[in-house]
Tab-separated table of N, CA and C in Angstrom:
chain	number	residue	atom	x	y	z
A	1	UNK	N	99.447	51.722	36.157
A	1	UNK	CA	100.335	52.462	36.990
A	1	UNK	C	99.535	53.002	38.180
A	2	UNK	N	100.082	52.868	39.368
A	2	UNK	CA	99.355	53.292	40.568
A	2	UNK	C	99.798	54.677	41.007
A	3	UNK	N	98.849	55.376	41.632
A	3	UNK	CA	99.165	56.719	42.119
A	3	UNK	C	99.948	56.706	43.426
A	4	UNK	N	99.707	55.724	44.257
A	4	UNK	CA	100.321	55.666	45.579
A	4	UNK	C	101.396	54.599	45.606
A	5	UNK	N	102.484	54.948	46.266
A	5	UNK	CA	103.564	53.989	46.414
A	5	UNK	C	103.603	53.509	47.862
A	6	UNK	N	103.927	52.273	48.054
A	6	UNK	CA	104.094	51.732	49.388
A	6	UNK	C	105.475	52.104	49.907
A	7	UNK	N	105.557	52.221	51.249
A	7	UNK	CA	106.856	52.485	51.857
A	7	UNK	C	107.737	51.268	51.666
A	8	UNK	N	108.951	51.535	51.396
A	8	UNK	CA	109.875	50.434	51.205
A	8	UNK	C	110.407	49.913	52.538
A	9	UNK	N	110.725	50.830	53.469
A	9	UNK	CA	111.291	50.420	54.754
A	9	UNK	C	110.277	50.582	55.870
A	10	UNK	N	110.456	49.860	56.943
A	10	UNK	CA	109.558	49.952	58.102
A	10	UNK	C	110.115	50.874	59.161
A	11	UNK	N	110.869	51.901	58.796
A	11	UNK	CA	111.480	52.813	59.758
A	11	UNK	C	110.430	53.698	60.422
A	12	UNK	N	110.629	53.929	61.703
A	12	UNK	CA	109.759	54.858	62.429
A	12	UNK	C	110.269	56.274	62.231
A	13	UNK	N	109.368	57.228	62.174
A	13	UNK	CA	109.834	58.613	62.035
A	13	UNK	C	110.521	59.081	63.313
A	14	UNK	N	111.418	60.020	63.190
A	14	UNK	CA	112.149	60.551	64.342
A	14	UNK	C	111.192	61.304	65.274
A	15	UNK	N	111.453	61.209	66.574
A	15	UNK	CA	110.625	61.905	67.568
A	15	UNK	C	111.051	63.361	67.615
A	16	UNK	N	110.086	64.225	67.571
A	16	UNK	CA	110.378	65.658	67.620
A	16	UNK	C	110.713	66.071	69.056
A	17	UNK	N	111.848	66.709	69.217
A	17	UNK	CA	112.263	67.173	70.549
A	17	UNK	C	112.127	68.682	70.683
A	18	UNK	N	111.341	69.283	69.846
A	18	UNK	CA	111.191	70.739	69.878
A	18	UNK	C	110.524	71.218	71.173
A	19	UNK	N	109.604	70.433	71.727
A	19	UNK	CA	108.914	70.878	72.937
A	19	UNK	C	109.612	70.413	74.214
A	20	UNK	N	110.697	69.669	74.127
A	20	UNK	CA	111.395	69.166	75.301
A	20	UNK	C	111.917	70.285	76.218
A	21	UNK	N	112.559	71.336	75.718
A	21	UNK	CA	112.995	72.420	76.617
A	21	UNK	C	111.824	73.083	77.340
A	22	UNK	N	110.681	73.217	76.683
A	22	UNK	CA	109.520	73.803	77.345
A	22	UNK	C	109.073	72.951	78.522
A	23	UNK	N	109.066	71.651	78.335
A	23	UNK	CA	108.649	70.739	79.405
A	23	UNK	C	109.634	70.780	80.563
A	24	UNK	N	110.921	70.790	80.252
A	24	UNK	CA	111.940	70.827	81.299
A	24	UNK	C	111.829	72.115	82.102
A	25	UNK	N	111.681	73.245	81.461
A	25	UNK	CA	111.567	74.510	82.186
A	25	UNK	C	110.266	74.604	82.977
A	26	UNK	N	109.206	74.004	82.469
A	26	UNK	CA	107.947	73.983	83.203
A	26	UNK	C	108.110	73.180	84.500
A	27	UNK	N	108.758	72.027	84.424
A	27	UNK	CA	109.004	71.219	85.619
A	27	UNK	C	109.935	71.932	86.594
A	28	UNK	N	110.969	72.551	86.080
A	28	UNK	CA	111.897	73.293	86.925
A	28	UNK	C	111.174	74.425	87.652
A	29	UNK	N	110.368	75.169	86.943
A	29	UNK	CA	109.605	76.265	87.544
A	29	UNK	C	108.641	75.739	88.597
A	30	UNK	N	107.970	74.621	88.318
A	30	UNK	CA	107.037	74.036	89.277
A	30	UNK	C	107.745	73.676	90.580
A	31	UNK	N	108.888	72.997	90.481
A	31	UNK	CA	109.588	72.587	91.700
A	31	UNK	C	110.192	73.778	92.439
A	32	UNK	N	110.575	74.824	91.722
A	32	UNK	CA	111.072	76.026	92.400
A	32	UNK	C	109.963	76.709	93.188
A	33	UNK	N	108.744	76.682	92.677
A	33	UNK	CA	107.627	77.344	93.338
A	33	UNK	C	107.142	76.562	94.557
A	34	UNK	N	107.047	75.256	94.454
A	34	UNK	CA	106.447	74.474	95.539
A	34	UNK	C	107.440	74.041	96.612
A	35	UNK	N	108.728	74.189	96.393
A	35	UNK	CA	109.707	73.787	97.387
A	35	UNK	C	109.817	74.852	98.467
A	36	UNK	N	109.767	74.415	99.718
A	36	UNK	CA	109.908	75.322	100.853
A	36	UNK	C	111.298	75.099	101.443
A	37	UNK	N	112.066	76.154	101.521
A	37	UNK	CA	113.394	76.061	102.103
A	37	UNK	C	113.303	76.387	103.586
A	38	UNK	N	113.926	75.577	104.402
A	38	UNK	CA	113.879	75.783	105.836
A	38	UNK	C	114.794	76.941	106.217
A	39	UNK	N	114.294	77.790	107.100
A	39	UNK	CA	115.049	78.962	107.525
A	39	UNK	C	116.180	78.586	108.472
A	40	UNK	N	115.873	77.776	109.457
A	40	UNK	CA	116.889	77.399	110.427
A	40	UNK	C	116.649	75.979	110.895
A	41	UNK	N	117.719	75.370	111.351
A	41	UNK	CA	117.662	74.017	111.873
A	41	UNK	C	117.420	74.107	113.371
A	42	UNK	N	116.384	73.473	113.874
A	42	UNK	CA	116.011	73.577	115.276
A	42	UNK	C	116.938	72.710	116.114
A	43	UNK	N	117.662	73.353	117.052
A	43	UNK	CA	118.616	72.652	117.905
A	43	UNK	C	118.069	72.388	119.296
A	44	UNK	N	116.974	73.044	119.673
A	44	UNK	CA	116.401	72.897	121.010
A	44	UNK	C	115.065	72.171	120.925
A	45	UNK	N	114.672	71.556	122.039
A	45	UNK	CA	113.380	70.883	122.095
A	45	UNK	C	112.285	71.937	122.140
A	46	UNK	N	111.180	71.683	121.481
A	46	UNK	CA	110.091	72.659	121.436
A	46	UNK	C	108.758	71.995	121.720
A	47	UNK	N	108.383	71.912	122.979
A	47	UNK	CA	107.036	71.520	123.368
A	47	UNK	C	106.404	72.805	123.873
A	48	UNK	N	105.677	73.469	122.992
A	48	UNK	CA	105.174	74.805	123.288
A	48	UNK	C	103.947	74.743	124.199
A	49	UNK	N	103.808	75.740	125.064
A	49	UNK	CA	102.600	75.793	125.895
A	49	UNK	C	101.385	76.109	125.050
A	50	UNK	N	100.210	75.819	125.593
A	50	UNK	CA	98.971	76.059	124.854
A	50	UNK	C	98.414	77.430	125.202
A	51	UNK	N	97.782	78.060	124.224
A	51	UNK	CA	97.141	79.352	124.420
A	51	UNK	C	95.805	79.384	123.711
A	52	UNK	N	94.824	80.054	124.311
A	52	UNK	CA	93.491	80.061	123.706
A	52	UNK	C	93.240	81.279	122.825
A	53	UNK	N	94.113	82.275	122.860
A	53	UNK	CA	93.960	83.450	122.002
A	53	UNK	C	95.171	83.532	121.077
A	54	UNK	N	95.119	82.784	119.992
A	54	UNK	CA	96.250	82.638	119.081
A	54	UNK	C	95.976	83.413	117.808
A	55	UNK	N	96.990	84.151	117.317
A	55	UNK	CA	96.888	84.890	116.057
A	55	UNK	C	98.025	84.470	115.140
A	56	UNK	N	97.838	84.683	113.865
A	56	UNK	CA	98.866	84.395	112.875
A	56	UNK	C	99.866	85.542	112.860
A	57	UNK	N	101.142	85.234	112.719
A	57	UNK	CA	102.210	86.227	112.749
A	57	UNK	C	102.774	86.429	111.354
A	58	UNK	N	102.938	87.700	110.969
A	58	UNK	CA	103.587	88.002	109.692
A	58	UNK	C	105.095	87.854	109.874
A	59	UNK	N	105.716	87.079	109.001
A	59	UNK	CA	107.125	86.758	109.170
A	59	UNK	C	108.058	87.778	108.535
A	60	UNK	N	107.535	88.800	107.879
A	60	UNK	CA	108.410	89.725	107.170
A	60	UNK	C	109.168	90.659	108.101
A	61	UNK	N	108.681	90.887	109.304
A	61	UNK	CA	109.365	91.819	110.211
A	61	UNK	C	109.596	91.209	111.577
A	62	UNK	N	109.772	89.898	111.637
A	62	UNK	CA	109.952	89.243	112.919
A	62	UNK	C	111.280	88.504	112.983
A	63	UNK	N	111.791	88.429	114.204
A	63	UNK	CA	113.011	87.694	114.502
A	63	UNK	C	112.626	86.615	115.505
A	64	UNK	N	113.033	85.387	115.262
A	64	UNK	CA	112.664	84.284	116.131
A	64	UNK	C	113.814	83.939	117.069
A	65	UNK	N	113.481	83.793	118.349
A	65	UNK	CA	114.421	83.329	119.362
A	65	UNK	C	113.839	82.057	119.959
A	66	UNK	N	114.600	80.982	119.907
A	66	UNK	CA	114.169	79.702	120.460
A	66	UNK	C	114.894	79.477	121.780
A	67	UNK	N	114.171	78.987	122.786
A	67	UNK	CA	114.783	78.678	124.074
A	67	UNK	C	114.255	77.344	124.554
A	68	UNK	N	115.142	76.545	125.090
A	68	UNK	CA	114.758	75.240	125.608
A	68	UNK	C	115.980	74.362	125.796
A	69	UNK	N	115.733	73.136	126.240
A	69	UNK	CA	116.822	72.179	126.397
A	69	UNK	C	117.345	71.791	125.020
A	70	UNK	N	118.619	71.473	124.925
A	70	UNK	CA	119.127	70.984	123.639
A	70	UNK	C	118.415	69.704	123.231
A	71	UNK	N	118.287	69.500	121.941
A	71	UNK	CA	117.650	68.294	121.426
A	71	UNK	C	118.421	67.052	121.843
A	72	UNK	N	117.790	65.882	121.758
A	72	UNK	CA	118.442	64.644	122.207
A	72	UNK	C	119.801	64.383	121.549
A	73	UNK	N	119.952	64.739	120.287
A	73	UNK	CA	121.210	64.487	119.599
A	73	UNK	C	122.313	65.467	120.017
A	74	UNK	N	121.942	66.575	120.691
A	74	UNK	CA	122.928	67.579	121.100
A	74	UNK	C	123.180	67.579	122.601
A	75	UNK	N	122.481	66.736	123.375
A	75	UNK	CA	122.605	66.773	124.832
A	75	UNK	C	123.966	66.292	125.320
A	76	UNK	N	124.612	65.380	124.611
A	76	UNK	CA	125.951	64.941	125.026
A	76	UNK	C	126.943	66.085	124.933
A	77	UNK	N	126.816	66.909	123.918
A	77	UNK	CA	127.763	68.002	123.702
A	77	UNK	C	127.456	69.211	124.568
A	78	UNK	N	126.164	69.598	124.669
A	78	UNK	CA	125.796	70.849	125.313
A	78	UNK	C	125.119	70.683	126.667
A	79	UNK	N	124.870	69.471	127.125
A	79	UNK	CA	124.238	69.251	128.425
A	79	UNK	C	122.727	69.370	128.326
A	80	UNK	N	122.086	69.438	129.492
A	80	UNK	CA	120.621	69.478	129.527
A	80	UNK	C	120.076	70.800	130.035
A	81	UNK	N	120.936	71.775	130.287
A	81	UNK	CA	120.476	73.102	130.714
A	81	UNK	C	119.832	73.839	129.546
A	82	UNK	N	118.948	74.774	129.837
A	82	UNK	CA	118.282	75.552	128.797
A	82	UNK	C	119.270	76.361	127.972
A	83	UNK	N	119.065	76.389	126.682
A	83	UNK	CA	119.932	77.118	125.749
A	83	UNK	C	119.089	78.064	124.913
A	84	UNK	N	119.748	79.062	124.342
A	84	UNK	CA	119.104	80.033	123.461
A	84	UNK	C	119.615	79.781	122.050
A	85	UNK	N	118.679	79.723	121.104
A	85	UNK	CA	119.054	79.545	119.700
A	85	UNK	C	118.519	80.712	118.898
A	86	UNK	N	119.401	81.358	118.161
A	86	UNK	CA	119.026	82.411	117.220
A	86	UNK	C	119.618	82.004	115.879
A	87	UNK	N	118.759	81.843	114.899
A	87	UNK	CA	119.221	81.356	113.603
A	87	UNK	C	119.548	79.879	113.701
A	88	UNK	N	120.733	79.497	113.256
A	88	UNK	CA	121.135	78.088	113.247
A	88	UNK	C	122.144	77.746	114.327
A	89	UNK	N	122.350	78.603	115.306
A	89	UNK	CA	123.374	78.293	116.302
A	89	UNK	C	122.944	78.734	117.693
A	90	UNK	N	123.552	78.082	118.672
A	90	UNK	CA	123.313	78.462	120.053
A	90	UNK	C	123.980	79.796	120.323
A	91	UNK	N	123.345	80.581	121.171
A	91	UNK	CA	123.865	81.899	121.517
A	91	UNK	C	123.845	82.040	123.029
A	92	UNK	N	124.870	82.659	123.562
A	92	UNK	CA	124.932	82.940	124.991
A	92	UNK	C	124.220	84.267	125.258
A	93	UNK	N	123.834	84.489	126.508
A	93	UNK	CA	123.143	85.735	126.869
A	93	UNK	C	123.988	86.956	126.485
A	94	UNK	N	125.289	86.866	126.660
A	94	UNK	CA	126.153	88.018	126.362
A	94	UNK	C	126.234	88.315	124.866
A	95	UNK	N	125.906	87.347	124.004
A	95	UNK	CA	125.998	87.541	122.553
A	95	UNK	C	124.662	87.845	121.894
A	96	UNK	N	123.597	87.945	122.677
A	96	UNK	CA	122.270	88.179	122.093
A	96	UNK	C	122.223	89.528	121.386
A	97	UNK	N	122.799	90.558	121.982
A	97	UNK	CA	122.753	91.896	121.372
A	97	UNK	C	123.388	91.888	119.987
A	98	UNK	N	124.538	91.255	119.888
A	98	UNK	CA	125.224	91.202	118.595
A	98	UNK	C	124.395	90.444	117.564
A	99	UNK	N	123.844	89.289	117.964
A	99	UNK	CA	123.069	88.468	117.027
A	99	UNK	C	121.799	89.191	116.582
A	100	UNK	N	121.121	89.862	117.500
A	100	UNK	CA	119.886	90.563	117.141
A	100	UNK	C	120.161	91.787	116.269
A	101	UNK	N	121.240	92.505	116.559
A	101	UNK	CA	121.595	93.640	115.702
A	101	UNK	C	121.942	93.169	114.292
A	102	UNK	N	122.579	92.022	114.193
A	102	UNK	CA	122.911	91.464	112.887
A	102	UNK	C	121.650	91.083	112.115
A	103	UNK	N	120.688	90.456	112.795
A	103	UNK	CA	119.431	90.082	112.136
A	103	UNK	C	118.593	91.305	111.786
A	104	UNK	N	118.613	92.312	112.644
A	104	UNK	CA	117.860	93.549	112.375
A	104	UNK	C	118.409	94.245	111.138
A	105	UNK	N	119.717	94.193	110.966
A	105	UNK	CA	120.341	94.846	109.805
A	105	UNK	C	119.966	94.159	108.495
A	106	UNK	N	119.599	92.872	108.553
A	106	UNK	CA	119.221	92.151	107.346
A	106	UNK	C	117.808	92.493	106.870
A	107	UNK	N	116.992	93.078	107.745
A	107	UNK	CA	115.627	93.441	107.361
A	107	UNK	C	115.639	94.674	106.470
A	108	UNK	N	114.522	94.894	105.786
A	108	UNK	CA	114.400	96.104	104.965
A	108	UNK	C	114.492	97.333	105.858
A	109	UNK	N	115.062	98.423	105.365
A	109	UNK	CA	115.278	99.612	106.209
A	109	UNK	C	114.006	100.164	106.857
A	110	UNK	N	112.883	100.118	106.159
A	110	UNK	CA	111.661	100.667	106.741
A	110	UNK	C	111.086	99.780	107.848
A	111	UNK	N	111.523	98.528	107.931
A	111	UNK	CA	111.025	97.611	108.959
A	111	UNK	C	111.971	97.458	110.145
A	112	UNK	N	113.159	98.041	110.070
A	112	UNK	CA	114.151	97.851	111.133
A	112	UNK	C	113.710	98.458	112.461
A	113	UNK	N	112.913	99.506	112.444
A	113	UNK	CA	112.433	100.107	113.689
A	113	UNK	C	111.165	99.429	114.203
A	114	UNK	N	110.536	98.607	113.388
A	114	UNK	CA	109.270	97.970	113.749
A	114	UNK	C	109.425	96.460	113.929
A	115	UNK	N	110.587	96.046	114.393
A	115	UNK	CA	110.888	94.623	114.534
A	115	UNK	C	110.058	94.024	115.663
A	116	UNK	N	109.510	92.842	115.403
A	116	UNK	CA	108.810	92.086	116.427
A	116	UNK	C	109.655	90.850	116.736
A	117	UNK	N	109.894	90.609	118.008
A	117	UNK	CA	110.677	89.456	118.426
A	117	UNK	C	109.706	88.364	118.845
A	118	UNK	N	109.821	87.216	118.222
A	118	UNK	CA	108.959	86.082	118.533
A	118	UNK	C	109.752	85.094	119.374
A	119	UNK	N	109.276	84.849	120.584
A	119	UNK	CA	109.923	83.906	121.489
A	119	UNK	C	109.212	82.561	121.407
A	120	UNK	N	109.946	81.544	121.012
A	120	UNK	CA	109.425	80.178	121.028
A	120	UNK	C	110.136	79.477	122.176
A	121	UNK	N	109.464	79.436	123.313
A	121	UNK	CA	110.068	78.928	124.537
A	121	UNK	C	109.419	77.612	124.913
A	122	UNK	N	110.233	76.609	125.185
A	122	UNK	CA	109.743	75.318	125.632
A	122	UNK	C	109.047	75.499	126.981
A	123	UNK	N	107.980	74.734	127.192
A	123	UNK	CA	107.190	74.940	128.411
A	123	UNK	C	107.940	74.546	129.683
A	124	UNK	N	109.017	73.796	129.572
A	124	UNK	CA	109.793	73.403	130.754
A	124	UNK	C	111.052	74.246	130.934
A	125	UNK	N	111.183	75.337	130.214
A	125	UNK	CA	112.361	76.187	130.297
A	125	UNK	C	112.313	77.035	131.559
A	126	UNK	N	113.470	77.262	132.131
A	126	UNK	CA	113.609	78.069	133.339
A	126	UNK	C	113.166	79.513	133.064
A	127	UNK	N	112.390	80.075	133.978
A	127	UNK	CA	111.891	81.441	133.804
A	127	UNK	C	113.024	82.463	133.840
A	128	UNK	N	114.093	82.163	134.553
A	128	UNK	CA	115.236	83.074	134.620
A	128	UNK	C	115.862	83.305	133.261
A	129	UNK	N	115.896	82.270	132.435
A	129	UNK	CA	116.444	82.404	131.090
A	129	UNK	C	115.585	83.343	130.247
A	130	UNK	N	114.274	83.215	130.383
A	130	UNK	CA	113.350	84.091	129.647
A	130	UNK	C	113.493	85.531	130.147
A	131	UNK	N	113.643	85.720	131.445
A	131	UNK	CA	113.823	87.067	132.003
A	131	UNK	C	115.108	87.704	131.490
A	132	UNK	N	116.176	86.914	131.384
A	132	UNK	CA	117.437	87.437	130.851
A	132	UNK	C	117.293	87.854	129.393
A	133	UNK	N	116.574	87.053	128.617
A	133	UNK	CA	116.340	87.399	127.209
A	133	UNK	C	115.550	88.702	127.122
A	134	UNK	N	114.495	88.817	127.932
A	134	UNK	CA	113.672	90.030	127.897
A	134	UNK	C	114.470	91.263	128.329
A	135	UNK	N	115.393	91.117	129.291
A	135	UNK	CA	116.222	92.245	129.714
A	135	UNK	C	117.133	92.706	128.584
A	136	UNK	N	117.716	91.757	127.853
A	136	UNK	CA	118.564	92.120	126.714
A	136	UNK	C	117.742	92.809	125.620
A	137	UNK	N	116.511	92.362	125.426
A	137	UNK	CA	115.641	92.997	124.432
A	137	UNK	C	115.286	94.421	124.847
A	138	UNK	N	115.069	94.642	126.140
A	138	UNK	CA	114.801	96.008	126.627
A	138	UNK	C	115.995	96.914	126.371
A	139	UNK	N	117.200	96.395	126.603
A	139	UNK	CA	118.412	97.201	126.382
A	139	UNK	C	118.559	97.593	124.912
A	140	UNK	N	118.062	96.741	124.001
A	140	UNK	CA	118.128	97.033	122.568
A	140	UNK	C	116.918	97.820	122.073
A	141	UNK	N	116.000	98.141	122.972
A	141	UNK	CA	114.756	98.841	122.637
A	141	UNK	C	113.912	98.032	121.647
A	142	UNK	N	113.901	96.729	121.829
A	142	UNK	CA	113.048	95.830	121.051
A	142	UNK	C	111.947	95.355	122.000
A	143	UNK	N	110.939	96.178	122.147
A	143	UNK	CA	109.910	95.906	123.159
A	143	UNK	C	108.678	95.197	122.619
A	144	UNK	N	108.614	94.977	121.323
A	144	UNK	CA	107.480	94.251	120.745
A	144	UNK	C	107.812	92.762	120.761
A	145	UNK	N	107.269	92.077	121.768
A	145	UNK	CA	107.582	90.666	121.977
A	145	UNK	C	106.317	89.842	121.832
A	146	UNK	N	106.440	88.731	121.134
A	146	UNK	CA	105.328	87.813	120.945
A	146	UNK	C	105.779	86.446	121.443
A	147	UNK	N	104.926	85.790	122.211
A	147	UNK	CA	105.205	84.425	122.658
A	147	UNK	C	104.456	83.474	121.731
A	148	UNK	N	105.175	82.561	121.112
A	148	UNK	CA	104.571	81.593	120.209
A	148	UNK	C	104.042	80.421	121.043
A	149	UNK	N	102.784	80.074	120.830
A	149	UNK	CA	102.163	78.954	121.532
A	149	UNK	C	101.465	78.052	120.527
A	150	UNK	N	100.912	76.973	121.025
A	150	UNK	CA	100.087	76.114	120.198
A	150	UNK	C	98.633	76.359	120.570
A	151	UNK	N	97.711	76.226	119.633
A	151	UNK	CA	96.301	76.446	119.961
A	151	UNK	C	95.794	75.414	120.972
A	152	UNK	N	94.965	75.861	121.877
A	152	UNK	CA	94.385	74.975	122.881
A	152	UNK	C	94.242	75.704	124.190
A	153	UNK	N	93.795	75.003	125.201
A	153	UNK	CA	93.626	75.581	126.534
A	153	UNK	C	94.510	74.822	127.502
A	154	UNK	N	95.361	75.525	128.206
A	154	UNK	CA	96.320	74.917	129.132
A	154	UNK	C	95.624	74.176	130.256
A	155	UNK	N	94.435	74.596	130.641
A	155	UNK	CA	93.723	73.988	131.753
A	155	UNK	C	93.025	72.672	131.385
A	156	UNK	N	92.974	72.349	130.102
A	156	UNK	CA	92.292	71.131	129.656
A	156	UNK	C	93.137	69.874	129.780
A	157	UNK	N	94.358	69.978	130.322
A	157	UNK	CA	95.235	68.814	130.398
A	157	UNK	C	94.680	67.804	131.341
């Protein structure tokens, strides 16, 4: 009489799925952490001027205003004149105050008085448009203005 018996069937044992939820949640967490969500869709062309004294900007208390010609896909609808973009839509000079007050209200209360306005202006944009934007910012008492540029020296062209 033998102590060990041979298996009668050639069945494979069932696969344990106990760790499957852990793996799924680990993957979900990984993709949530590494995915960057875009804040706004850029509707204007942005060929920024070069600057030799460039600093990094903290985005927690800043509002971005984009100015430039409409992008190629929007030129049939909006023409080729310089436009102002705040958030995901074009804004007229008369509506800047409303749009900026709305964005200021979304910031944390302690940062609402310390708002920095970042202007991303295309290098071929009319200076009059920039002057109009700055006048509206003065009326709102938003005097901390930063011009966004690309690193480099303008004279090296």
